[in-house]
Amino acid sequence: MIYFMNGQFTDQEGCTISIDDRGYYFGDGVYEVVKVYNGELYTAEEHFNRLVESAEKVKMVLPYSKEELIGIASELVKANQIETGHIYIQATRGVSPRTHQFPEIPVTPVVTAYAINNPRPLKNIEEGVRVKIVDDVRWLRCDIKSLNLLGNVLAKQEAFEAGCAEALFVRDGIVMEGSSSNVFGIKNGTVYTHPATNLILNGITRRVVMKLCEELAIPFVEKEFTPIEALSMDEFFLTSTTAEITPIVSIDGHPIGNGQPGTVTKQLQEAFARQIPVPVKAN
Ligand code: PMP
């Protein structure tokens, strides 16, 4: 496997991280995951724009432009012969003796990345998944795709231990998002999701779903809803770069609708599948 580490394409042995890396001490950094379909980066502009925005929000200056970052990601896809998979890229604030405040002498962020083959999760996409409600105890800047994921990690683990694929974060009586996904309810044909505030990550797949709803003339509303309202939705689904559009068939053991993936969800899944790069058929 070929990795990217500070300007070099190298094997794993070539990747050495300093004990003084602020990513290691504080989770002081930002990251992105970009899907690869048929050897092509999907919605790369949107992902790398968000990476630059996340960096700006934590007052980090990335050592590469958005175009250079897309170039690095494309190189990794090619070098690792990725057909269907994803790239992971992160930037930490850099290497400096441990103090909470930024290093007095500016250091260059450490950028690392890899590309991996990873099939589409078709079983979950077709059959749906169960979710568990978990208290959202994260900080108030969930709009930043930060390396600090302890709140998300603990929530996902709690969901897994309950036999669920995802945690449904609830803060102050409002459904927010998943631990690594955005969530949507459908009632009487209208799709509802939490507004893109500081309390959720504005997912790239979420934005794709908004666009697909517009194209399919499916009403879409960014509006808060409660867990009780969630349980009375006709359909429910989650989105993420790797999970795409995955139906949610039960919340805390209560079936949603008839406990099967819903028709509007399926319509959106089909529209999603139509717009991802597919292999070119031979004549
Ligand atoms: N919310 C959180 C907390 C996430 O970690 C993710 C996955 N990155 C998402 C939402 C979905 O974002 P995207 O569609 O850009 O993968």
XYZ file of N, CA and C in Angstrom, residues 130-134 155 158-160 162 164-169 250-252:
57
model
N -30.296 -0.804 12.147
C -30.948 -0.363 13.383
C -30.072 0.688 14.051
N -30.691 1.633 14.731
C -29.911 2.655 15.432
C -30.356 2.765 16.883
N -29.442 3.306 17.691
C -29.718 3.498 19.119
C -29.560 4.972 19.466
N -30.490 5.497 20.216
C -30.396 6.904 20.642
C -29.312 7.031 21.720
N -28.435 8.010 21.530
C -27.345 8.268 22.482
C -27.319 9.773 22.768
N -20.066 6.934 21.352
C -21.469 6.751 20.938
C -21.588 5.547 20.007
N -21.309 2.362 21.941
C -22.543 2.094 22.698
C -23.606 1.491 21.773
N -23.713 2.037 20.566
C -24.678 1.521 19.588
C -24.318 0.087 19.194
N -23.037 -0.151 18.920
C -22.584 -1.493 18.518
C -22.880 -2.511 19.605
N -25.193 -2.499 21.595
C -26.639 -2.746 21.634
C -27.109 -3.418 20.343
N -26.646 -2.358 17.286
C -27.059 -1.367 16.281
C -25.849 -0.919 15.457
N -26.149 -0.445 14.243
C -25.072 -0.043 13.340
C -24.655 1.402 13.579
N -25.538 2.183 14.190
C -25.235 3.605 14.334
C -25.931 4.164 15.572
N -25.314 5.225 16.111
C -25.907 5.967 17.221
C -26.659 7.163 16.649
N -27.790 7.485 17.262
C -28.565 8.657 16.858
C -28.396 9.688 17.967
N -27.638 10.739 17.668
C -27.359 11.740 18.705
C -28.589 12.598 18.979
N -35.150 0.640 12.379
C -35.669 0.752 13.749
C -34.813 1.697 14.575
N -35.488 2.368 15.524
C -34.818 3.276 16.462
C -35.102 2.757 17.869
N -34.069 2.464 18.619
C -34.218 1.905 19.976
C -35.188 0.715 19.997
